[in-house]
Amino acid sequence: MSYQWDILGEEALQFFGKMSASISHEIKNVLAVVNENAGLIQDYISMHERGIPIDPEQLKSVSQMITKQVRRADTIMRNMSKFAHSTDQLVKMESLDDILDVVTNLANRFATMREITLEKMPSEGPVKIKANPFFLENLIWLCLEFAMDAVGPEKTVRLLAKEIDNSAQITFSQLGNLVVMPLETFPGKRVEALLSAIQGDITVDTQAGTISISLPV
Amino acid sequence: MTNAQSTPSQIKLLVVDDEVDFLNTLSQRLESRDFQCTTASNGNQAIQEAKTGGFDVAILDLKMPGMDGQELLKILKEKHKFLEIIMLTGYPSVESAVECTKLGAFGYLEKPYDLEKLLGVLKDAYETRLKKKFPHDQKRMKELETLASGEPMAALRAMMRLDDLEK
């Protein structure tokens, strides 16, 4: 298998950098909330030192808030770990659902900023694929980025992984504005290089408002 | 050094952040220091609140869904020229700091920050607002006094009506 390393290398680095920056931003948001709550405890202590009794319910509320933020950070870091480890092997047998989960979780912040909801639908059964997980994640991200530009008035991009006729398929749907998108720029050389690397294919159905990626299982 | 004497109880704040847990905790801490806080979790809500709130200083998150902090800063400065605005961000960059300053932001702080630092910037922002607004009010009062033919109360009533319009 020959890879177009010049295109893939540049794209992969941009993708990895963009996702890493986004994760660091999310973690900073968590730290900001924890920092404020640590300060709030300090405020309660200062009040106590001035003779104002501490209400246990207030402390309980702060404790719950910190626990909530720790869980949030843990989810972010777990996803980051999965994402980072997707570069471990060039080819690996993986669950397509798991890969789609990683990208959806990474993309959620970008979607939220654009007031778009990503709705990952549960697949009917396990879909296993043998591919380069990182390239596949990169491909899903590029398609998702385009899908967000093409989203319809519902402002929800629906994602589904399924197996059809011995091939795995990822579908992005509810893309009501696909009919007015400049399709001369999509898939483009980066998507095509990634498709070539993982031996995939792409179908854009402007009337149905869907983009589908087909992959060998 | 300034002659403007500001105490927190005089300062009316608008705090805007889509991170509701952060927003609530920060406003709780500021209120315990006698600031008057109004919160908004998005740009449109902030614009609505600012119409009637008569705020002295606004604290805006830079990255928010839909209308971001920079866009909100521009709109608020256009509509409320004496409102001083402090930007908060978890994603600081020289470019955005420069852009926010050009748009009239008083301060630009990185999250997480030390509250004492924010309090210092808040007081400076409030004093700057007073220094800018006071001469403006003085000049306007003179104009209105002339218009009201030396009837100070009539001038004051006219000024209050103008103040309402300016908010």
mmCIF file of C-alpha atoms in Angstrom:
data_model
loop_
_atom_site.group_PDB
_atom_site.id
_atom_site.type_symbol
_atom_site.label_atom_id
_atom_site.label_comp_id
_atom_site.label_asym_id
_atom_site.label_seq_id
_atom_site.Cartn_x
_atom_site.Cartn_y
_atom_site.Cartn_z
ATOM 1 C CA MET A 1 0.000 0.000 0.000
ATOM 2 C CA SER A 2 1.408 3.392 -0.932
ATOM 3 C CA TYR A 3 0.643 6.434 1.147
ATOM 4 C CA GLN A 4 0.731 10.040 -0.068
ATOM 5 C CA TRP A 5 2.912 10.954 2.899
ATOM 6 C CA ASP A 6 3.355 14.589 1.923
ATOM 7 C CA ILE A 7 -0.382 15.267 2.124
ATOM 8 C CA LEU A 8 -1.083 12.816 4.939
ATOM 9 C CA GLY A 9 1.789 14.048 7.092
ATOM 10 C CA GLU A 10 0.692 17.664 6.873
ATOM 11 C CA GLU A 11 -2.971 16.842 7.443
ATOM 12 C CA ALA A 12 -2.236 14.443 10.317
ATOM 13 C CA LEU A 13 -0.113 17.030 12.107
ATOM 14 C CA GLN A 14 -2.808 19.686 11.729
ATOM 15 C CA PHE A 15 -5.489 17.286 12.941
ATOM 16 C CA PHE A 16 -3.475 16.159 15.948
ATOM 17 C CA GLY A 17 -2.595 19.763 16.839
ATOM 18 C CA LYS A 18 -6.164 20.995 16.504
ATOM 19 C CA MET A 19 -7.547 18.206 18.679
ATOM 20 C CA SER A 20 -4.788 18.593 21.290
ATOM 21 C CA ALA A 21 -5.451 22.333 21.526
ATOM 22 C CA SER A 22 -9.173 21.723 21.896
ATOM 23 C CA ILE A 23 -8.596 19.178 24.684
ATOM 24 C CA SER A 24 -6.289 21.581 26.522
ATOM 25 C CA HIS A 25 -8.976 24.271 26.271
ATOM 26 C CA GLU A 26 -11.575 21.942 27.736
ATOM 27 C CA ILE A 27 -9.258 21.020 30.599
ATOM 28 C CA LYS A 28 -8.637 24.714 31.279
ATOM 29 C CA ASN A 29 -12.378 25.247 31.580
ATOM 30 C CA VAL A 30 -12.537 22.445 34.144
ATOM 31 C CA LEU A 31 -9.593 23.940 36.044
ATOM 32 C CA ALA A 32 -11.294 27.344 36.070
ATOM 33 C CA VAL A 33 -14.390 25.875 37.742
ATOM 34 C CA VAL A 34 -12.285 23.899 40.259
ATOM 35 C CA ASN A 35 -10.218 27.015 40.956
ATOM 36 C CA GLU A 36 -13.345 29.087 41.676
ATOM 37 C CA ASN A 37 -14.693 26.397 43.985
ATOM 38 C CA ALA A 38 -11.385 26.116 45.838
ATOM 39 C CA GLY A 39 -11.598 29.893 46.268
ATOM 40 C CA LEU A 40 -15.150 29.566 47.527
ATOM 41 C CA ILE A 41 -13.994 27.142 50.245
ATOM 42 C CA GLN A 42 -11.322 29.680 51.182
ATOM 43 C CA ASP A 43 -14.056 32.337 51.379
ATOM 44 C CA TYR A 44 -16.058 30.110 53.767
ATOM 45 C CA ILE A 45 -12.955 29.604 55.927
ATOM 46 C CA SER A 46 -12.363 33.382 56.069
ATOM 47 C CA MET A 47 -16.005 33.898 57.068
ATOM 48 C CA HIS A 48 -15.668 31.207 59.742
ATOM 49 C CA GLU A 49 -12.583 32.983 61.098
ATOM 50 C CA ARG A 50 -14.699 36.125 61.413
ATOM 51 C CA GLY A 51 -17.258 34.186 63.458
ATOM 52 C CA ILE A 52 -19.729 33.299 60.705
ATOM 53 C CA PRO A 53 -20.549 29.584 60.982
ATOM 54 C CA ILE A 54 -19.979 27.366 57.945
ATOM 55 C CA ASP A 55 -23.146 25.778 56.600
ATOM 56 C CA PRO A 56 -22.406 22.085 55.835
ATOM 57 C CA GLU A 57 -24.873 22.238 52.921
ATOM 58 C CA GLN A 58 -22.724 24.917 51.254
ATOM 59 C CA LEU A 59 -19.631 22.731 51.634
ATOM 60 C CA LYS A 60 -21.555 19.756 50.291
ATOM 61 C CA SER A 61 -22.524 21.778 47.231
ATOM 62 C CA VAL A 62 -18.872 22.773 46.591
ATOM 63 C CA SER A 63 -17.727 19.184 47.066
ATOM 64 C CA GLN A 64 -20.334 17.956 44.559
ATOM 65 C CA MET A 65 -19.244 20.591 42.073
ATOM 66 C CA ILE A 66 -15.584 19.552 42.347
ATOM 67 C CA THR A 67 -16.525 15.870 41.979
ATOM 68 C CA LYS A 68 -18.557 16.732 38.871
ATOM 69 C CA GLN A 69 -15.592 18.556 37.343
ATOM 70 C CA VAL A 70 -13.197 15.709 38.171
ATOM 71 C CA ARG A 71 -15.532 13.276 36.356
ATOM 72 C CA ARG A 72 -15.716 15.669 33.432
ATOM 73 C CA ALA A 73 -11.918 15.922 33.257
ATOM 74 C CA ASP A 74 -11.611 12.148 33.548
ATOM 75 C CA THR A 75 -13.926 11.669 30.540
ATOM 76 C CA ILE A 76 -11.917 14.214 28.533
ATOM 77 C CA MET A 77 -8.611 12.546 29.452
ATOM 78 C CA ARG A 78 -9.891 9.035 28.696
ATOM 79 C CA ASN A 79 -10.918 10.180 25.249
ATOM 80 C CA MET A 80 -7.595 11.940 24.784
ATOM 81 C CA SER A 81 -5.770 8.764 25.764
ATOM 82 C CA LYS A 82 -7.732 6.704 23.213
ATOM 83 C CA PHE A 83 -7.028 9.352 20.578
ATOM 84 C CA ALA A 84 -3.293 9.453 21.355
ATOM 85 C CA HIS A 85 -3.042 5.655 21.316
ATOM 86 C CA SER A 86 -4.666 5.503 17.886
ATOM 87 C CA THR A 87 -1.223 6.310 16.486
ATOM 88 C CA ASP A 88 0.335 3.214 18.133
ATOM 89 C CA GLN A 89 -0.158 0.829 15.219
ATOM 90 C CA LEU A 90 -0.363 1.438 11.494
ATOM 91 C CA VAL A 91 -3.090 -1.172 11.050
ATOM 92 C CA LYS A 92 -5.330 -2.507 13.761
ATOM 93 C CA MET A 93 -8.593 -4.403 14.142
ATOM 94 C CA GLU A 94 -10.959 -1.947 15.811
ATOM 95 C CA SER A 95 -14.596 -1.372 16.587
ATOM 96 C CA LEU A 96 -15.910 1.283 14.201
ATOM 97 C CA ASP A 97 -18.312 2.434 16.905
ATOM 98 C CA ASP A 98 -15.394 3.087 19.258
ATOM 99 C CA ILE A 99 -13.532 5.107 16.637
ATOM 100 C CA LEU A 100 -16.673 7.089 15.870
ATOM 101 C CA ASP A 101 -17.116 7.735 19.606
ATOM 102 C CA VAL A 102 -13.572 9.115 19.921
ATOM 103 C CA VAL A 103 -14.061 11.551 17.027
ATOM 104 C CA THR A 104 -17.574 12.563 18.129
ATOM 105 C CA ASN A 105 -16.306 13.314 21.632
ATOM 106 C CA LEU A 106 -13.379 15.322 20.227
ATOM 107 C CA ALA A 107 -15.652 17.205 17.839
ATOM 108 C CA ASN A 108 -18.357 18.001 20.386
ATOM 109 C CA ARG A 109 -16.703 21.205 21.548
ATOM 110 C CA PHE A 110 -16.344 22.483 17.968
ATOM 111 C CA ALA A 111 -20.000 21.617 17.341
ATOM 112 C CA THR A 112 -21.186 23.315 20.536
ATOM 113 C CA MET A 113 -19.359 26.524 19.577
ATOM 114 C CA ARG A 114 -21.343 26.489 16.337
ATOM 115 C CA GLU A 115 -24.548 25.616 18.221
ATOM 116 C CA ILE A 116 -24.693 22.282 16.415
ATOM 117 C CA THR A 117 -25.576 18.978 18.084
ATOM 118 C CA LEU A 118 -23.775 15.765 17.144
ATOM 119 C CA GLU A 119 -26.094 12.802 17.543
ATOM 120 C CA LYS A 120 -24.304 9.477 17.367
ATOM 121 C CA MET A 121 -26.860 6.766 16.749
ATOM 122 C CA PRO A 122 -26.332 3.298 18.306
ATOM 123 C CA SER A 123 -25.323 0.771 15.648
ATOM 124 C CA GLU A 124 -27.407 -2.380 15.227
ATOM 125 C CA GLY A 125 -24.473 -4.696 15.889
ATOM 126 C CA PRO A 126 -20.704 -4.603 16.361
ATOM 127 C CA VAL A 127 -18.825 -3.442 13.270
ATOM 128 C CA LYS A 128 -15.159 -4.394 13.237
ATOM 129 C CA ILE A 129 -12.738 -2.983 10.720
ATOM 130 C CA LYS A 130 -9.055 -3.460 9.993
ATOM 131 C CA ALA A 131 -7.565 -0.077 9.242
ATOM 132 C CA ASN A 132 -5.198 2.628 10.395
ATOM 133 C CA PRO A 133 -7.226 4.035 13.296
ATOM 134 C CA PHE A 134 -5.593 7.460 13.244
ATOM 135 C CA PHE A 135 -6.127 7.991 9.523
ATOM 136 C CA LEU A 136 -9.730 6.869 9.918
ATOM 137 C CA GLU A 137 -10.275 9.319 12.786
ATOM 138 C CA ASN A 138 -8.742 12.061 10.662
ATOM 139 C CA LEU A 139 -11.013 11.160 7.749
ATOM 140 C CA ILE A 140 -14.124 11.137 9.965
ATOM 141 C CA TRP A 141 -13.139 14.554 11.352
ATOM 142 C CA LEU A 142 -12.716 16.110 7.885
ATOM 143 C CA CYS A 143 -16.081 14.733 6.787
ATOM 144 C CA LEU A 144 -17.696 15.882 10.024
ATOM 145 C CA GLU A 145 -16.236 19.367 9.619
ATOM 146 C CA PHE A 146 -17.770 19.559 6.139
ATOM 147 C CA ALA A 147 -21.013 18.022 7.456
ATOM 148 C CA MET A 148 -21.262 20.776 10.084
ATOM 149 C CA ASP A 149 -20.968 23.373 7.309
ATOM 150 C CA ALA A 150 -23.753 21.575 5.444
ATOM 151 C CA VAL A 151 -26.071 20.954 8.400
ATOM 152 C CA GLY A 152 -29.776 21.591 7.887
ATOM 153 C CA PRO A 153 -32.108 23.802 9.912
ATOM 154 C CA GLU A 154 -32.321 21.210 12.714
ATOM 155 C CA LYS A 155 -28.638 22.008 13.416
ATOM 156 C CA THR A 156 -28.066 18.343 14.262
ATOM 157 C CA VAL A 157 -25.579 16.101 12.470
ATOM 158 C CA ARG A 158 -26.530 12.444 12.890
ATOM 159 C CA LEU A 159 -23.732 9.843 12.750
ATOM 160 C CA LEU A 160 -24.243 6.130 12.294
ATOM 161 C CA ALA A 161 -21.861 3.171 11.858
ATOM 162 C CA LYS A 162 -23.223 0.023 10.267
ATOM 163 C CA GLU A 163 -22.213 -3.009 8.210
ATOM 164 C CA ILE A 164 -23.710 -3.453 4.755
ATOM 165 C CA ASP A 165 -22.781 -6.217 2.286
ATOM 166 C CA ASN A 166 -19.384 -6.987 3.799
ATOM 167 C CA SER A 167 -18.395 -3.356 4.064
ATOM 168 C CA ALA A 168 -18.485 -0.973 6.982
ATOM 169 C CA GLN A 169 -20.236 2.324 6.513
ATOM 170 C CA ILE A 170 -20.278 5.605 8.380
ATOM 171 C CA THR A 171 -23.138 7.921 7.481
ATOM 172 C CA PHE A 172 -23.460 11.612 8.311
ATOM 173 C CA SER A 173 -27.070 12.688 7.811
ATOM 174 C CA GLN A 174 -29.473 15.618 8.248
ATOM 175 C CA LEU A 175 -27.252 17.740 5.999
ATOM 176 C CA GLY A 176 -30.032 19.897 4.576
ATOM 177 C CA ASN A 177 -27.660 22.489 3.132
ATOM 178 C CA LEU A 178 -25.611 19.962 1.178
ATOM 179 C CA VAL A 179 -27.476 21.001 -1.989
ATOM 180 C CA VAL A 180 -26.033 24.511 -1.777
ATOM 181 C CA MET A 181 -22.498 23.538 -0.724
ATOM 182 C CA PRO A 182 -19.588 24.099 -3.130
ATOM 183 C CA LEU A 183 -18.896 20.429 -3.853
ATOM 184 C CA GLU A 184 -15.915 21.235 -6.056
ATOM 185 C CA THR A 185 -13.920 21.633 -2.821
ATOM 186 C CA PHE A 186 -15.100 18.356 -1.281
ATOM 187 C CA PRO A 187 -13.818 15.637 -0.895
ATOM 188 C CA GLY A 188 -10.592 17.447 -1.857
ATOM 189 C CA LYS A 189 -7.059 16.103 -1.913
ATOM 190 C CA ARG A 190 -6.752 15.526 1.855
ATOM 191 C CA VAL A 191 -9.905 13.423 2.131
ATOM 192 C CA GLU A 192 -8.882 11.567 -1.020
ATOM 193 C CA ALA A 193 -5.405 10.838 0.359
ATOM 194 C CA LEU A 194 -6.932 9.483 3.575
ATOM 195 C CA LEU A 195 -9.490 7.419 1.661
ATOM 196 C CA SER A 196 -6.679 5.975 -0.423
ATOM 197 C CA ALA A 197 -4.655 5.139 2.702
ATOM 198 C CA ILE A 198 -7.495 3.200 4.294
ATOM 199 C CA GLN A 199 -8.920 1.889 1.016
ATOM 200 C CA GLY A 200 -12.211 3.617 1.564
ATOM 201 C CA ASP A 201 -14.758 5.260 -0.643
ATOM 202 C CA ILE A 202 -17.040 8.253 -0.203
ATOM 203 C CA THR A 203 -20.522 9.034 -1.480
ATOM 204 C CA VAL A 204 -22.177 12.442 -1.263
ATOM 205 C CA ASP A 205 -25.941 12.411 -1.773
ATOM 206 C CA THR A 206 -27.079 16.007 -1.985
ATOM 207 C CA GLN A 207 -30.776 15.125 -2.313
ATOM 208 C CA ALA A 208 -30.799 12.831 0.730
ATOM 209 C CA GLY A 209 -28.495 15.203 2.639
ATOM 210 C CA THR A 210 -25.989 12.478 3.498
ATOM 211 C CA ILE A 211 -22.272 11.753 3.266
ATOM 212 C CA SER A 212 -21.257 8.092 3.524
ATOM 213 C CA ILE A 213 -17.819 6.568 3.944
ATOM 214 C CA SER A 214 -17.473 2.905 2.961
ATOM 215 C CA LEU A 215 -14.611 0.822 4.337
ATOM 216 C CA PRO A 216 -13.461 -2.754 3.847
ATOM 217 C CA VAL A 217 -14.186 -4.967 6.878
ATOM 218 C CA MET B 1 -3.247 57.303 41.522
ATOM 219 C CA THR B 2 -6.796 58.475 41.216
ATOM 220 C CA ASN B 3 -9.177 60.579 43.238
ATOM 221 C CA ALA B 4 -12.112 58.423 42.345
ATOM 222 C CA GLN B 5 -13.200 56.598 45.497
ATOM 223 C CA SER B 6 -14.822 53.311 44.607
ATOM 224 C CA THR B 7 -16.245 50.738 46.937
ATOM 225 C CA PRO B 8 -17.498 47.388 45.697
ATOM 226 C CA SER B 9 -21.070 48.106 46.823
ATOM 227 C CA GLN B 10 -21.262 50.784 44.138
ATOM 228 C CA ILE B 11 -20.122 48.529 41.340
ATOM 229 C CA LYS B 12 -22.758 46.880 39.166
ATOM 230 C CA LEU B 13 -21.376 43.938 37.251
ATOM 231 C CA LEU B 14 -22.563 41.944 34.288
ATOM 232 C CA VAL B 15 -20.864 38.535 34.202
ATOM 233 C CA VAL B 16 -21.190 36.509 30.988
ATOM 234 C CA ASP B 17 -19.980 32.934 30.536
ATOM 235 C CA ASP B 18 -21.495 29.846 28.928
ATOM 236 C CA GLU B 19 -19.810 27.686 31.587
ATOM 237 C CA VAL B 20 -22.712 27.951 34.044
ATOM 238 C CA ASP B 21 -20.910 26.276 36.966
ATOM 239 C CA PHE B 22 -18.087 28.805 36.618
ATOM 240 C CA LEU B 23 -20.516 31.698 36.193
ATOM 241 C CA ASN B 24 -22.515 30.859 39.321
ATOM 242 C CA THR B 25 -19.484 30.321 41.535
ATOM 243 C CA LEU B 26 -17.718 33.481 40.369
ATOM 244 C CA SER B 27 -20.837 35.627 40.854
ATOM 245 C CA GLN B 28 -21.385 34.106 44.312
ATOM 246 C CA ARG B 29 -17.829 35.032 45.303
ATOM 247 C CA LEU B 30 -18.144 38.556 43.903
ATOM 248 C CA GLU B 31 -21.514 39.096 45.612
ATOM 249 C CA SER B 32 -19.977 38.056 48.934
ATOM 250 C CA ARG B 33 -17.597 40.980 48.330
ATOM 251 C CA ASP B 34 -20.565 43.339 47.867
ATOM 252 C CA PHE B 35 -20.518 43.623 44.106
ATOM 253 C CA GLN B 36 -23.947 43.654 42.468
ATOM 254 C CA CYS B 37 -23.834 40.826 39.936
ATOM 255 C CA THR B 38 -26.129 39.962 37.070
ATOM 256 C CA THR B 39 -25.278 36.833 35.104
ATOM 257 C CA ALA B 40 -25.889 35.831 31.499
ATOM 258 C CA SER B 41 -24.908 32.573 29.842
ATOM 259 C CA ASN B 42 -24.886 33.837 26.249
ATOM 260 C CA GLY B 43 -24.399 36.969 24.192
ATOM 261 C CA ASN B 44 -28.045 37.685 23.418
ATOM 262 C CA GLN B 45 -29.041 37.412 27.065
ATOM 263 C CA ALA B 46 -26.155 39.737 27.969
ATOM 264 C CA ILE B 47 -27.299 42.348 25.436
ATOM 265 C CA GLN B 48 -30.825 42.241 26.864
ATOM 266 C CA GLU B 49 -29.562 42.560 30.452
ATOM 267 C CA ALA B 50 -27.297 45.460 29.497
ATOM 268 C CA LYS B 51 -30.232 47.446 28.095
ATOM 269 C CA THR B 52 -31.706 47.964 31.543
ATOM 270 C CA GLY B 53 -28.958 46.942 33.959
ATOM 271 C CA GLY B 54 -26.970 50.193 34.092
ATOM 272 C CA PHE B 55 -23.782 48.193 34.571
ATOM 273 C CA ASP B 56 -20.441 49.717 35.420
ATOM 274 C CA VAL B 57 -18.263 46.812 34.347
ATOM 275 C CA ALA B 58 -18.854 43.628 32.354
ATOM 276 C CA ILE B 59 -16.800 40.447 32.565
ATOM 277 C CA LEU B 60 -17.037 38.451 29.334
ATOM 278 C CA ASP B 61 -15.856 34.984 28.442
ATOM 279 C CA LEU B 62 -14.093 35.054 25.089
ATOM 280 C CA LYS B 63 -15.201 31.675 23.715
ATOM 281 C CA MET B 64 -18.937 31.135 23.796
ATOM 282 C CA PRO B 65 -21.320 29.257 21.523
ATOM 283 C CA GLY B 66 -23.035 31.393 18.927
ATOM 284 C CA MET B 67 -22.020 34.983 19.590
ATOM 285 C CA ASP B 68 -18.485 34.905 20.970
ATOM 286 C CA GLY B 69 -17.030 37.302 23.531
ATOM 287 C CA GLN B 70 -15.278 39.452 20.945
ATOM 288 C CA GLU B 71 -18.505 40.074 19.034
ATOM 289 C CA LEU B 72 -20.340 40.777 22.278
ATOM 290 C CA LEU B 73 -17.584 43.186 23.354
ATOM 291 C CA LYS B 74 -18.022 45.127 20.107
ATOM 292 C CA ILE B 75 -21.806 45.336 20.475
ATOM 293 C CA LEU B 76 -21.711 46.323 24.156
ATOM 294 C CA LYS B 77 -19.077 49.018 23.561
ATOM 295 C CA GLU B 78 -21.127 50.452 20.689
ATOM 296 C CA LYS B 79 -24.290 50.634 22.783
ATOM 297 C CA HIS B 80 -22.798 51.492 26.195
ATOM 298 C CA LYS B 81 -19.681 53.562 25.626
ATOM 299 C CA PHE B 82 -18.893 54.031 29.338
ATOM 300 C CA LEU B 83 -19.225 50.354 30.191
ATOM 301 C CA GLU B 84 -15.774 48.974 30.935
ATOM 302 C CA ILE B 85 -15.221 45.402 29.822
ATOM 303 C CA ILE B 86 -12.852 42.730 31.087
ATOM 304 C CA MET B 87 -12.280 39.664 28.933
ATOM 305 C CA LEU B 88 -11.684 36.258 30.502
ATOM 306 C CA THR B 89 -10.326 33.369 28.499
ATOM 307 C CA GLY B 90 -8.951 29.898 28.865
ATOM 308 C CA TYR B 91 -7.401 30.292 25.415
ATOM 309 C CA PRO B 92 -5.238 33.413 25.557
ATOM 310 C CA SER B 93 -3.335 34.594 22.527
ATOM 311 C CA VAL B 94 -1.501 37.781 21.631
ATOM 312 C CA GLU B 95 -3.765 38.178 18.581
ATOM 313 C CA SER B 96 -7.022 38.024 20.527
ATOM 314 C CA ALA B 97 -5.642 40.250 23.313
ATOM 315 C CA VAL B 98 -4.668 42.879 20.732
ATOM 316 C CA GLU B 99 -8.008 42.582 18.958
ATOM 317 C CA CYS B 100 -9.975 42.888 22.203
ATOM 318 C CA THR B 101 -7.926 45.930 23.228
ATOM 319 C CA LYS B 102 -8.590 47.546 19.839
ATOM 320 C CA LEU B 103 -12.298 46.927 20.392
ATOM 321 C CA GLY B 104 -12.108 48.738 23.711
ATOM 322 C CA ALA B 105 -11.622 45.998 26.312
ATOM 323 C CA PHE B 106 -10.205 47.333 29.577
ATOM 324 C CA GLY B 107 -8.548 44.080 30.623
ATOM 325 C CA TYR B 108 -7.752 40.581 29.389
ATOM 326 C CA LEU B 109 -7.257 37.814 31.953
ATOM 327 C CA GLU B 110 -6.386 34.173 31.525
ATOM 328 C CA LYS B 111 -8.459 31.487 33.274
ATOM 329 C CA PRO B 112 -7.844 30.144 35.850
ATOM 330 C CA TYR B 113 -6.784 33.347 37.603
ATOM 331 C CA ASP B 114 -6.264 34.595 41.097
ATOM 332 C CA LEU B 115 -9.453 36.346 42.298
ATOM 333 C CA GLU B 116 -7.394 39.133 43.872
ATOM 334 C CA LYS B 117 -6.043 39.921 40.424
ATOM 335 C CA LEU B 118 -9.546 40.095 38.983
ATOM 336 C CA LEU B 119 -10.668 42.306 41.884
ATOM 337 C CA GLY B 120 -7.783 44.679 41.196
ATOM 338 C CA VAL B 121 -8.662 44.925 37.503
ATOM 339 C CA LEU B 122 -12.347 45.386 38.391
ATOM 340 C CA LYS B 123 -11.617 48.346 40.649
ATOM 341 C CA ASP B 124 -9.297 49.904 38.061
ATOM 342 C CA ALA B 125 -11.970 49.445 35.408
ATOM 343 C CA TYR B 126 -14.606 51.057 37.607
ATOM 344 C CA GLU B 127 -12.371 54.024 38.390
ATOM 345 C CA THR B 128 -11.620 54.472 34.700
ATOM 346 C CA ARG B 129 -15.345 54.439 33.993
ATOM 347 C CA LEU B 130 -15.920 57.160 36.595
ATOM 348 C CA LYS B 131 -13.095 59.285 35.206
ATOM 349 C CA LYS B 132 -14.464 59.014 31.674
ATOM 350 C CA LYS B 133 -18.110 59.418 32.586
ATOM 351 C CA PHE B 134 -17.801 62.233 35.144
ATOM 352 C CA PRO B 135 -16.451 64.961 32.786
ATOM 353 C CA HIS B 136 -18.990 63.852 30.215
ATOM 354 C CA ASP B 137 -21.798 64.229 32.769
ATOM 355 C CA GLN B 138 -20.441 67.611 33.910
ATOM 356 C CA LYS B 139 -20.326 68.936 30.359
ATOM 357 C CA ARG B 140 -23.785 67.635 29.635
ATOM 358 C CA MET B 141 -25.155 69.106 32.845
ATOM 359 C CA LYS B 142 -23.892 72.536 31.779
ATOM 360 C CA GLU B 143 -25.512 72.154 28.381
ATOM 361 C CA LEU B 144 -28.763 71.039 29.967
ATOM 362 C CA GLU B 145 -28.667 73.817 32.539
ATOM 363 C CA THR B 146 -28.426 76.286 29.695
ATOM 364 C CA LEU B 147 -31.281 74.562 27.936
ATOM 365 C CA ALA B 148 -33.362 74.506 31.106
ATOM 366 C CA SER B 149 -32.786 78.249 31.602
ATOM 367 C CA GLY B 150 -30.999 77.875 34.882
ATOM 368 C CA GLU B 151 -33.466 75.467 36.470
ATOM 369 C CA PRO B 152 -31.136 72.764 37.868
ATOM 370 C CA MET B 153 -33.925 70.275 38.682
ATOM 371 C CA ALA B 154 -35.340 70.545 35.178
ATOM 372 C CA ALA B 155 -31.842 69.950 33.822
ATOM 373 C CA LEU B 156 -31.372 66.972 36.122
ATOM 374 C CA ARG B 157 -34.645 65.418 35.014
ATOM 375 C CA ALA B 158 -33.654 65.905 31.379
ATOM 376 C CA MET B 159 -30.269 64.364 32.086
ATOM 377 C CA MET B 160 -31.831 61.323 33.727
ATOM 378 C CA ARG B 161 -33.995 60.831 30.662
ATOM 379 C CA LEU B 162 -30.877 61.010 28.478
ATOM 380 C CA ASP B 163 -29.121 58.570 30.798
ATOM 381 C CA ASP B 164 -31.929 56.083 30.307
ATOM 382 C CA LEU B 165 -31.611 56.461 26.563
ATOM 383 C CA GLU B 166 -27.849 56.001 26.723
ATOM 384 C CA LYS B 167 -28.059 52.720 28.676
#
